[in-house]
Amino acid sequence: MKIKPVYVALISVQLMFATLPIAVKIALREIGSPALSLMRVTGAALIFIVLQRILVGENIRSRHDYWLLAIYSVLGVSLNQLLYVTALTMTTATAAQTLVAAGPAIALGTAILLKKEEATVMKWVGIALASFGALLLIGLGIRDGQALGNILVTLNVASFSVYLVVSRDILKRYHPLTVITWVFILGAVGLAPFTLKGAITDAPHMGSTTMLAMAWIILLPSVAAYYINMWALTIVESSVVSTFVYLQPIGTALLAIPILGEHPSIRIIPAGALIFAGVMVAVRSGRRSHDLAVVEP
């Protein structure tokens, strides 16, 4: 049986996302989380600007839309990045990606609360399972001293999930690449006051390994993964895209053992199983939701 190119692309996307916490952990050995956040967002924004001008060339048509994009940038980039990168200084890469996999269920719950999606019993069952799994993982983190990091990852996922829900309308008026570009531009502007000093201080001390890690973070799990995911959503249903999210924690766990020397506790298995089961139930019950399946850290 011949594998469709879109499935190969979706597997590649999740493998890229799986490497993100690994590369972040490596970069954090020499630079702080504020500097890393600003470098990632600014680097990705510059590349998105070039791609958007070449491939789309679309302009924002109203001041109101700029304000909306500014709000989306806080939820989807500024706050999201600071929470995620800071969390990785307090928890393991594997635990972080396991919590990230709960994103589709959290987004669906947000959409229901905002009355943008119809509530069903099975949707709430899925959301409850995923939420209980996330709470279980946070509780397990107390014993390992990782609870705060796990809480920050959960807040990061919640922030991005809200962004996916509230940004849905503007995607009806603009090309997705235009929206992503401006969200990253404004996200970099929003991060600068809080992170620029750290970036200026840390940048001169970056060694070759850290520079390679930053290049990887910007080019693959940021620009390439976002862009390929966007392309995939024009070909297959969002429920199909969301199914591939389950590959993220598996890939991260397999990479974290040899690269970072992490040895995740077996206690993570029941929490991860609940999260995956909940996401599967919630997403299969919410196939109409086109934006809720795109989960990026």
Coordinates of C-alpha atoms in Angstrom, one line a residue:
M1 CA 0.0 0.0 0.0
K2 CA 1.4 3.4 -1.0
I3 CA 1.6 5.9 1.8
K4 CA 0.2 9.3 0.9
P5 CA 2.7 12.2 0.9
V6 CA 0.5 14.2 3.3
Y7 CA 0.8 11.4 5.9
V8 CA 4.6 11.4 5.5
A9 CA 4.5 15.2 6.0
L10 CA 2.3 14.9 9.2
I11 CA 4.7 12.3 10.7
S12 CA 7.6 14.7 9.9
V13 CA 5.8 17.6 11.6
Q14 CA 5.3 15.7 14.8
L15 CA 8.9 14.4 14.8
M16 CA 10.0 18.1 14.4
F17 CA 7.8 19.1 17.4
A18 CA 9.1 16.1 19.3
T19 CA 12.7 17.5 19.0
L20 CA 11.7 20.9 20.3
P21 CA 12.0 20.3 24.0
I22 CA 15.3 18.4 23.4
A23 CA 16.8 21.4 21.5
V24 CA 15.4 23.8 24.1
K25 CA 17.0 21.9 27.0
I26 CA 20.3 21.9 25.2
A27 CA 20.1 25.7 24.5
L28 CA 19.1 26.4 28.1
R29 CA 22.5 25.2 29.3
E30 CA 24.0 28.4 28.1
I31 CA 21.2 31.0 27.7
G32 CA 18.2 31.9 29.8
S33 CA 14.6 31.2 29.0
P34 CA 13.7 34.9 28.2
A35 CA 16.6 35.1 25.6
L36 CA 15.7 31.8 24.1
S37 CA 12.0 32.8 23.7
L38 CA 12.9 36.1 22.0
M39 CA 15.4 34.5 19.6
R40 CA 13.0 31.8 18.6
V41 CA 10.1 34.1 17.9
T42 CA 12.2 36.8 16.2
G43 CA 14.0 34.3 14.0
A44 CA 10.8 32.6 13.0
A45 CA 9.1 36.0 12.3
L46 CA 11.9 37.1 10.0
I47 CA 11.6 33.9 7.9
F48 CA 7.8 34.1 7.9
I49 CA 8.0 37.7 6.6
V50 CA 10.1 36.5 3.6
L51 CA 7.8 33.5 2.9
Q52 CA 4.6 35.6 3.2
R53 CA 5.8 38.3 0.9
I54 CA 7.0 35.8 -1.7
L55 CA 4.1 33.3 -1.6
V56 CA 1.1 35.5 -0.5
G57 CA 1.9 39.2 -0.5
E58 CA -1.3 40.0 1.4
N59 CA -1.7 43.1 3.5
I60 CA -3.8 43.6 6.7
R61 CA -6.8 45.7 5.7
S62 CA -8.0 47.4 8.9
R63 CA -6.7 48.7 12.3
H64 CA -9.2 46.5 14.0
D65 CA -7.6 43.4 12.6
Y66 CA -4.2 44.6 13.8
W67 CA -5.6 44.8 17.3
L68 CA -7.0 41.3 17.0
L69 CA -3.6 40.0 15.8
A70 CA -1.9 41.7 18.7
I71 CA -4.3 39.8 21.1
Y72 CA -3.6 36.6 19.3
S73 CA 0.1 37.1 19.5
V74 CA 0.0 37.4 23.3
L75 CA -2.0 34.1 23.6
G76 CA -0.3 32.2 20.8
V77 CA 3.3 33.4 20.9
S78 CA 4.4 35.8 23.7
L79 CA 2.8 34.1 26.8
N80 CA 2.8 30.7 25.1
Q81 CA 6.6 30.8 24.5
L82 CA 7.6 32.2 27.9
L83 CA 5.5 29.6 29.8
Y84 CA 6.8 26.7 27.7
V85 CA 10.5 27.5 27.7
T86 CA 10.4 28.5 31.4
A87 CA 8.6 25.2 32.2
L88 CA 11.4 23.2 30.6
T89 CA 13.8 24.6 33.2
M90 CA 11.6 22.9 35.8
T91 CA 10.3 19.6 34.3
T92 CA 11.4 16.9 31.9
A93 CA 11.0 17.1 28.1
T94 CA 8.9 13.9 28.1
A95 CA 6.5 15.2 30.7
A96 CA 6.1 18.5 28.9
Q97 CA 5.3 16.9 25.6
T98 CA 2.8 14.5 27.2
L99 CA 0.9 17.5 28.5
V100 CA 1.1 19.2 25.1
A101 CA -0.7 16.3 23.7
A102 CA -3.8 17.3 25.7
G103 CA -4.1 20.4 23.5
P104 CA -6.9 19.3 21.2
A105 CA -9.2 18.4 24.2
I106 CA -8.4 21.7 26.0
A107 CA -9.1 23.7 22.8
L108 CA -12.4 21.8 22.2
G109 CA -13.4 22.6 25.8
T110 CA -12.6 26.2 25.3
A111 CA -14.7 26.3 22.1
I112 CA -17.6 24.8 23.9
L113 CA -17.4 27.3 26.8
L114 CA -17.2 30.2 24.3
K115 CA -20.2 28.6 22.4
K116 CA -18.2 28.2 19.2
E117 CA -18.7 24.4 19.3
E118 CA -21.7 22.3 20.2
A119 CA -21.4 20.4 23.4
T120 CA -22.1 16.6 23.4
V121 CA -21.7 14.0 26.1
M122 CA -18.8 12.3 24.4
K123 CA -17.0 15.6 24.0
W124 CA -17.2 16.2 27.7
V125 CA -16.1 12.7 28.5
G126 CA -13.0 13.1 26.3
I127 CA -12.2 16.5 27.9
A128 CA -12.7 15.1 31.4
L129 CA -10.4 12.1 30.7
A130 CA -7.6 14.4 29.2
S131 CA -8.0 16.9 32.1
F132 CA -7.8 14.1 34.7
G133 CA -4.7 12.8 33.0
A134 CA -3.0 16.2 33.0
L135 CA -3.9 16.7 36.7
L136 CA -2.5 13.3 37.5
L137 CA 0.7 14.1 35.7
I138 CA 1.0 17.4 37.7
G139 CA 0.3 15.5 40.9
L140 CA 3.0 13.0 40.1
G141 CA 5.4 15.9 39.5
I142 CA 5.1 17.0 43.2
R143 CA 7.0 13.9 44.2
D144 CA 9.7 14.6 41.6
G145 CA 9.9 18.3 42.3
Q146 CA 8.5 19.0 38.8
A147 CA 4.9 20.2 39.7
L148 CA 5.5 23.9 38.9
G149 CA 7.0 23.1 35.6
N150 CA 4.1 20.8 34.7
I151 CA 1.6 23.5 35.8
L152 CA 3.4 26.0 33.5
V153 CA 3.2 23.6 30.5
T154 CA -0.5 23.2 31.2
L155 CA -1.0 26.9 31.2
N156 CA 1.0 27.1 28.0
V157 CA -1.2 24.6 26.4
A158 CA -4.3 26.4 27.6
S159 CA -3.0 29.7 26.3
F160 CA -2.4 28.3 22.8
S161 CA -5.7 26.5 22.9
V162 CA -7.6 29.7 23.5
Y163 CA -5.6 31.3 20.7
L164 CA -6.7 28.6 18.3
V165 CA -10.3 29.2 19.2
V166 CA -10.5 33.0 19.2
S167 CA -8.3 33.4 16.0
R168 CA -10.7 31.2 14.0
D169 CA -12.7 34.1 12.6
I170 CA -9.8 36.1 11.2
L171 CA -8.7 33.0 9.2
K172 CA -11.8 33.5 7.1
R173 CA -10.6 36.9 6.0
Y174 CA -6.8 36.3 5.6
H175 CA -4.5 33.6 4.3
P176 CA -3.2 31.4 7.2
L177 CA 0.4 32.4 6.3
T178 CA -0.5 36.1 6.7
V179 CA -2.0 35.5 10.1
I180 CA 1.0 33.4 11.3
T181 CA 3.4 36.0 10.1
W182 CA 1.8 38.9 11.9
V183 CA 1.2 36.8 15.1
F184 CA 4.9 36.1 15.2
I185 CA 5.9 39.7 14.3
L186 CA 3.7 41.1 17.1
G187 CA 4.7 38.3 19.4
A188 CA 8.3 39.3 19.0
V189 CA 7.4 43.0 19.7
G190 CA 5.5 41.9 22.8
L191 CA 8.3 39.8 24.1
A192 CA 11.0 42.3 23.6
P193 CA 10.4 44.5 26.7
F194 CA 10.7 41.5 29.0
T195 CA 13.4 39.5 27.2
L196 CA 15.6 41.9 25.2
K197 CA 18.0 42.5 28.2
G198 CA 18.5 38.8 28.7
A199 CA 19.0 38.2 25.0
I200 CA 21.7 40.9 24.8
T201 CA 23.4 39.5 27.9
D202 CA 23.3 35.9 26.9
A203 CA 23.9 36.1 23.1
P204 CA 27.7 36.7 23.4
H205 CA 28.1 33.6 25.5
M206 CA 26.5 31.2 23.0
G207 CA 28.8 28.4 21.9
S208 CA 28.5 26.5 18.7
T209 CA 26.3 23.8 20.2
T210 CA 23.8 26.4 21.4
M211 CA 23.8 28.2 18.1
L212 CA 23.1 24.9 16.3
A213 CA 20.3 24.2 18.7
M214 CA 18.8 27.7 18.1
A215 CA 19.0 27.3 14.4
W216 CA 17.2 23.9 14.7
I217 CA 14.5 25.4 17.0
I218 CA 13.8 28.2 14.5
L219 CA 14.0 26.3 11.2
L220 CA 12.3 23.0 12.0
P221 CA 9.8 23.0 15.0
S222 CA 9.0 26.6 14.4
V223 CA 8.9 27.6 10.7
A224 CA 8.9 24.2 8.8
A225 CA 6.5 22.5 11.2
Y226 CA 4.0 25.4 11.3
Y227 CA 4.1 25.7 7.5
I228 CA 3.8 22.0 6.7
N229 CA 0.9 21.6 9.2
M230 CA -0.9 24.5 7.5
W231 CA -0.4 22.8 4.1
A232 CA -1.7 19.5 5.5
L233 CA -4.9 21.1 6.8
T234 CA -5.8 22.0 3.2
I235 CA -5.7 18.4 2.2
V236 CA -7.0 16.2 5.1
E237 CA -9.5 16.7 7.9
S238 CA -8.4 18.3 11.2
S239 CA -9.3 15.1 13.1
V240 CA -6.7 13.3 11.0
V241 CA -4.0 16.0 11.7
S242 CA -4.8 15.8 15.4
T243 CA -4.3 12.1 15.6
F244 CA -0.6 12.5 14.7
V245 CA -0.2 14.7 17.8
Y246 CA 0.1 11.4 19.8
L247 CA 3.5 10.8 18.2
Q248 CA 5.1 13.9 20.0
P249 CA 5.6 12.5 23.5
I250 CA 6.7 9.1 22.1
G251 CA 9.3 10.8 19.9
T252 CA 10.4 13.1 22.7
A253 CA 10.8 10.2 25.2
L254 CA 12.8 8.1 22.8
L255 CA 15.1 11.1 22.1
A256 CA 15.4 12.3 25.7
I257 CA 16.9 9.1 27.0
P258 CA 20.1 9.0 24.8
I259 CA 20.5 12.8 24.3
L260 CA 19.5 14.3 27.7
G261 CA 19.9 11.2 29.9
E262 CA 16.3 11.4 31.0
H263 CA 14.7 8.3 32.4
P264 CA 10.9 9.0 32.7
S265 CA 9.2 7.4 35.6
I266 CA 6.8 4.6 34.8
R267 CA 4.2 6.6 36.7
I268 CA 3.9 8.8 33.6
I269 CA 2.3 5.9 31.6
P270 CA -1.2 6.1 33.3
A271 CA -1.3 9.9 33.0
G272 CA -0.3 9.7 29.3
A273 CA -2.8 7.0 28.6
L274 CA -5.7 9.1 30.1
I275 CA -4.6 12.2 28.1
F276 CA -4.4 10.2 24.8
A277 CA -7.7 8.5 25.4
G278 CA -9.4 11.7 26.2
V279 CA -8.0 13.5 23.2
M280 CA -9.1 10.6 20.9
V281 CA -12.6 10.7 22.2
A282 CA -12.9 14.5 22.2
V283 CA -11.5 14.9 18.7
R284 CA -13.5 12.1 17.1
S285 CA -16.6 13.8 18.6
G286 CA -15.6 17.2 17.2
R287 CA -14.7 16.6 13.6
R288 CA -16.3 19.9 12.6
S289 CA -13.6 21.9 14.4
H290 CA -11.0 22.8 11.8
D291 CA -8.7 25.0 13.9
L292 CA -8.7 23.0 17.1
A293 CA -6.5 20.2 15.9
V294 CA -3.4 22.2 15.3
V295 CA -1.3 21.8 18.4
E296 CA 2.2 23.3 18.5
P297 CA 4.2 24.1 21.6

